[in-house]
Amino acid sequence: MQQTLMAHQPLHKAGTRSGAAVGIQAKQTPWEIEANLRAMIDAIPVPLVMSNGRGNTLHLNRAFMESTGYTLDDMPAMADWLSRVCPDPHDRQRVVQSWHDNLEKARLTGGAIAPMELDVKCRDGSVRTFMCCTAALEKSFAGICLTLLHDITSNKVAVDEFENLAFYDPLTYLPNRRFLLDRLHQALALSIRTGWHGALLLVDLDNFKGINDALGHSVGDLMLVETANRLQNCVQRGATIARLGADEFVVMIENLDEGEHVAAAHAEALGGKIHAALNLPYLFNGYEHFCTASIGVTLFHSSAKTLEETLKRADVALFQAKKAGRNMLRFFDPVIQAAIAARVALEADLRRAVSDQGQFLLYYQAQVDSSGHMIGAESLVRWLHPLRGMVSPAEFIPLAEESGLILPLGHWVLATACQQLADWAKRPATAHLTLAVNVSAKQFHLPTFVEEVLTLVDYFKINPAKLKLEITESMLLEHVDDIIAKMTELKIRGITFSMDDFGTGYSSLQYLKRLPLDQIKIDQSFVRDILVDDSGRAIVRTIIAMAQGMNLNVIAEGVETKAQRQFLLDKGCAYYQGFLFGRPMPVEQFEQLLILKNTICLEEAGEAIAKSAG
Ligand code: C2E
Ligand code: MG
Ligand code: MG
């Protein structure tokens, strides 16, 4: 074919550029040129695409058809070939765009243009990658361009495999040490910028060598793969799990918390989850096998020095965990380790106390009105630890929340409070008292919460209007609609609601407006600031004005001095709670205080009213 063409006089004097000039006889029509080129490129055993100056495809050669499996019948309209081989419209758009740009450049310069990679979907569904090199023929060839497609699929596969080998463990497909170091480098940099702590948990299977020796390496391999899967199920997206060596894995988590101890608690909780997952039996060849793991933990944060040092710290912690016996977790920092150990012990005690319950007491703190009359109380739980004595709720309530123990504990508090209300209802001196009960977010989110409250109200036959549930702003971070629905259901039955610690959390006025609240409780930190500075006073004034504007009554907590109460009274806050009126105390003492207060309160109230009038 080429011979036939070459037998004629060339169209132009000399082939200027290799591949860009073809010897074709002069005086041929554009149609003849195209037909001749078509025949010629069909004979070339390399995939080729012929297009015109506008980028429209004129011909695909036989080698192209052979390597992609298509036939001419598959491409009735040549212009459509790209939509067949490149079905994703975004990909196609990208290809077409760069092809057009390149063709334009080639047309102007008359030269070859930059190669471009193209993923081609073959007729059998497989994808092959071609490197496309386009050359524009000289102007006299009617702007025709030829694109040569060089199949680089096998090179790409080799490169991918090489990359996989370089960064991934071939047994578990987890990232390897090199990948981890790269990630850790980025994580340390981020932690320096944000000041948030991350953690590195070094997990080492206990006695893996024994398993390998006893059961053979193939079972050992299966165990490693299963361990990798279980670790992956323990973490959320964004964590990095790597296999460092034989039976040594690393779990890296970032952005745990700003505070070291909170971050440590999160890392410890994850360690517990990992222990639980790895302690489950491994089933191989119909037999159950057991394996434990030791975990060394180090936190990394802005003060972390280097990658090597961070890894070394995790290694030291792992050594401590191994030394302490199998299936253990240890932190690098002894101070954190001690804090975590104390916390773990306290949680175990709390668990026992919740099932025993004899250790919990409900205390009552008076709530008074502007004339000094006791209108009710807030119930506050106390834990009388057999060895440690009275443990503060500030210490054990967060622990109960995290461990889920708040659910049985919260139920006990609610039931005890309802029982107390039933008891007060029987006596004229106490029948008027309301009782506030703190409810945690976890309790409120229980699907059975409304039923739980209503069952207790019915069981103890109490007046629901005397029961006041205290919720906090932090509760509104999630599932607000669910909270509003539950509050509304309870409110219809007469139960009232107070927003505790108001002003300390996330307060969207939008949400506040939608909540069926009765009361806002000014947080004690603002009450404390009343006598400290102008801004403290301004905040309290604003909260009171806002509550009044929303038709909510307002109570101030943490009132310790007469001056604080006077300021609050002057600004229109009519209810108070704080040491000035009584500390939280057992019910017997509370009832004595009630009798005492009701005899002296008129005198105190007289003083207050006189001052506010003046
Ligand atoms: P809270 O609900 O805001 O309770 C008020 C806290 O302020 C109580 O601390 C109370 O003793 C203290 N307090 C009251 N008046 C004053 C005062 O004049 N000055 C000062 N400095 N403090 C005052 P407590 O009893 O240690 O309780 C701490 C927190 O523990 C409570 O804060 C509440 O969030 C939680 N809590 C207590 N009991 C329960 C409960 O039964 N369930 C739940 N979910 N949380 C509870
Ligand atoms: Mg409260
Ligand atoms: Mg409070």
Short mmCIF file of N, CA, C and O in Angstrom, two decimals, residues 368-371 519-522 527 530 540-541 543-545 547-548 552-557 559 564-577:
data_model
loop_
_atom_site.label_atom_id
_atom_site.label_comp_id
_atom_site.label_asym_id
_atom_site.label_seq_id
_atom_site.Cartn_x
_atom_site.Cartn_y
_atom_site.Cartn_z
N VAL A 368 -35.08 28.26 96.60
CA VAL A 368 -35.95 29.20 97.32
C VAL A 368 -36.45 30.30 96.37
O VAL A 368 -35.84 30.55 95.33
N ASP A 369 -37.53 30.95 96.79
CA ASP A 369 -38.03 32.06 95.97
C ASP A 369 -37.54 33.39 96.53
O ASP A 369 -36.80 33.42 97.52
N SER A 370 -38.00 34.49 95.95
CA SER A 370 -37.46 35.80 96.34
C SER A 370 -37.84 36.19 97.76
O SER A 370 -37.20 37.05 98.36
N SER A 371 -38.87 35.54 98.30
CA SER A 371 -39.21 35.86 99.69
C SER A 371 -38.51 34.90 100.66
O SER A 371 -38.78 34.93 101.85
N GLN A 519 -37.99 26.59 82.54
CA GLN A 519 -37.05 27.35 83.36
C GLN A 519 -35.64 27.32 82.77
O GLN A 519 -35.25 26.36 82.12
N ILE A 520 -34.91 28.41 83.04
CA ILE A 520 -33.49 28.45 82.70
C ILE A 520 -32.72 28.61 84.01
O ILE A 520 -33.11 29.40 84.88
N LYS A 521 -31.64 27.83 84.13
CA LYS A 521 -30.87 27.90 85.36
C LYS A 521 -29.54 28.56 85.05
O LYS A 521 -28.72 27.99 84.29
N ILE A 522 -29.31 29.74 85.58
CA ILE A 522 -28.05 30.46 85.29
C ILE A 522 -26.90 29.70 85.94
O ILE A 522 -26.95 29.40 87.14
N VAL A 527 -22.86 33.47 88.18
CA VAL A 527 -23.29 34.05 89.47
C VAL A 527 -22.05 34.49 90.26
O VAL A 527 -22.02 35.55 90.87
N ILE A 530 -20.68 37.85 89.22
CA ILE A 530 -21.50 39.05 89.46
C ILE A 530 -20.71 40.10 90.24
O ILE A 530 -20.73 41.28 89.93
N VAL A 540 -25.23 38.06 83.24
CA VAL A 540 -26.38 37.65 84.05
C VAL A 540 -27.61 38.49 83.69
O VAL A 540 -28.71 37.95 83.52
N ARG A 541 -27.40 39.79 83.53
CA ARG A 541 -28.52 40.68 83.14
C ARG A 541 -29.14 40.21 81.82
O ARG A 541 -30.36 40.14 81.67
N ILE A 543 -28.99 37.20 80.39
CA ILE A 543 -29.69 35.91 80.49
C ILE A 543 -31.09 36.12 81.09
O ILE A 543 -32.08 35.57 80.60
N ILE A 544 -31.14 36.93 82.14
CA ILE A 544 -32.45 37.16 82.79
C ILE A 544 -33.42 37.82 81.80
O ILE A 544 -34.56 37.39 81.65
N ALA A 545 -32.92 38.84 81.09
CA ALA A 545 -33.79 39.55 80.14
C ALA A 545 -34.25 38.60 79.04
O ALA A 545 -35.43 38.61 78.64
N ALA A 547 -34.55 35.29 79.21
CA ALA A 547 -35.51 34.32 79.76
C ALA A 547 -36.88 34.97 79.91
O ALA A 547 -37.90 34.37 79.56
N GLN A 548 -36.88 36.22 80.39
CA GLN A 548 -38.17 36.91 80.54
C GLN A 548 -38.83 37.10 79.19
O GLN A 548 -40.03 36.90 79.04
N LEU A 552 -39.88 32.43 80.21
CA LEU A 552 -39.37 31.32 81.01
C LEU A 552 -39.02 31.86 82.38
O LEU A 552 -38.53 32.99 82.49
N ASN A 553 -39.24 31.06 83.43
CA ASN A 553 -38.77 31.56 84.72
C ASN A 553 -37.29 31.25 84.84
O ASN A 553 -36.75 30.42 84.10
N VAL A 554 -36.63 31.97 85.72
CA VAL A 554 -35.19 31.83 85.77
C VAL A 554 -34.73 31.62 87.21
O VAL A 554 -35.22 32.26 88.14
N ILE A 555 -33.82 30.67 87.37
CA ILE A 555 -33.27 30.36 88.69
C ILE A 555 -31.75 30.49 88.59
O ILE A 555 -31.17 30.15 87.56
N ALA A 556 -31.15 30.99 89.67
CA ALA A 556 -29.68 31.12 89.66
C ALA A 556 -29.11 30.06 90.59
O ALA A 556 -29.61 29.88 91.71
N GLU A 557 -28.07 29.34 90.12
CA GLU A 557 -27.44 28.35 91.01
C GLU A 557 -26.11 28.89 91.51
O GLU A 557 -25.54 29.81 90.92
N VAL A 559 -25.60 30.45 94.40
CA VAL A 559 -25.70 31.72 95.12
C VAL A 559 -25.11 31.52 96.52
O VAL A 559 -25.62 30.71 97.30
N GLN A 564 -24.89 38.65 96.07
CA GLN A 564 -25.25 38.01 94.79
C GLN A 564 -26.76 37.91 94.66
O GLN A 564 -27.34 38.23 93.62
N ARG A 565 -27.41 37.46 95.77
CA ARG A 565 -28.87 37.33 95.71
C ARG A 565 -29.52 38.69 95.46
O ARG A 565 -30.47 38.81 94.69
N GLN A 566 -28.97 39.73 96.09
CA GLN A 566 -29.55 41.06 95.92
C GLN A 566 -29.47 41.52 94.46
O GLN A 566 -30.44 42.03 93.91
N PHE A 567 -28.29 41.30 93.87
CA PHE A 567 -28.12 41.70 92.47
C PHE A 567 -29.14 40.96 91.58
O PHE A 567 -29.80 41.55 90.73
N LEU A 568 -29.24 39.64 91.84
CA LEU A 568 -30.16 38.82 91.04
C LEU A 568 -31.60 39.29 91.21
O LEU A 568 -32.36 39.40 90.24
N LEU A 569 -31.95 39.59 92.44
CA LEU A 569 -33.31 40.04 92.73
C LEU A 569 -33.58 41.37 92.01
O LEU A 569 -34.62 41.55 91.37
N ASP A 570 -32.61 42.28 92.09
CA ASP A 570 -32.74 43.59 91.42
C ASP A 570 -32.97 43.42 89.92
O ASP A 570 -33.67 44.21 89.30
N LYS A 571 -32.32 42.42 89.34
CA LYS A 571 -32.43 42.25 87.88
C LYS A 571 -33.62 41.39 87.47
O LYS A 571 -33.82 41.12 86.30
N GLY A 572 -34.37 40.90 88.47
CA GLY A 572 -35.61 40.20 88.14
C GLY A 572 -35.52 38.69 88.21
O GLY A 572 -36.40 38.00 87.70
N CYS A 573 -34.44 38.16 88.81
CA CYS A 573 -34.35 36.69 88.97
C CYS A 573 -35.00 36.33 90.30
O CYS A 573 -34.55 36.79 91.36
N ALA A 574 -36.03 35.50 90.24
CA ALA A 574 -36.87 35.30 91.41
C ALA A 574 -36.58 34.02 92.19
O ALA A 574 -37.12 33.81 93.27
N TYR A 575 -35.74 33.14 91.64
CA TYR A 575 -35.49 31.86 92.32
C TYR A 575 -33.99 31.62 92.44
O TYR A 575 -33.23 31.96 91.52
N TYR A 576 -33.61 31.00 93.56
CA TYR A 576 -32.17 30.82 93.84
C TYR A 576 -31.91 29.44 94.42
O TYR A 576 -32.75 28.84 95.09
N GLN A 577 -30.64 29.04 94.20
CA GLN A 577 -30.15 27.79 94.80
C GLN A 577 -28.68 28.03 95.10
O GLN A 577 -27.97 28.62 94.27
#
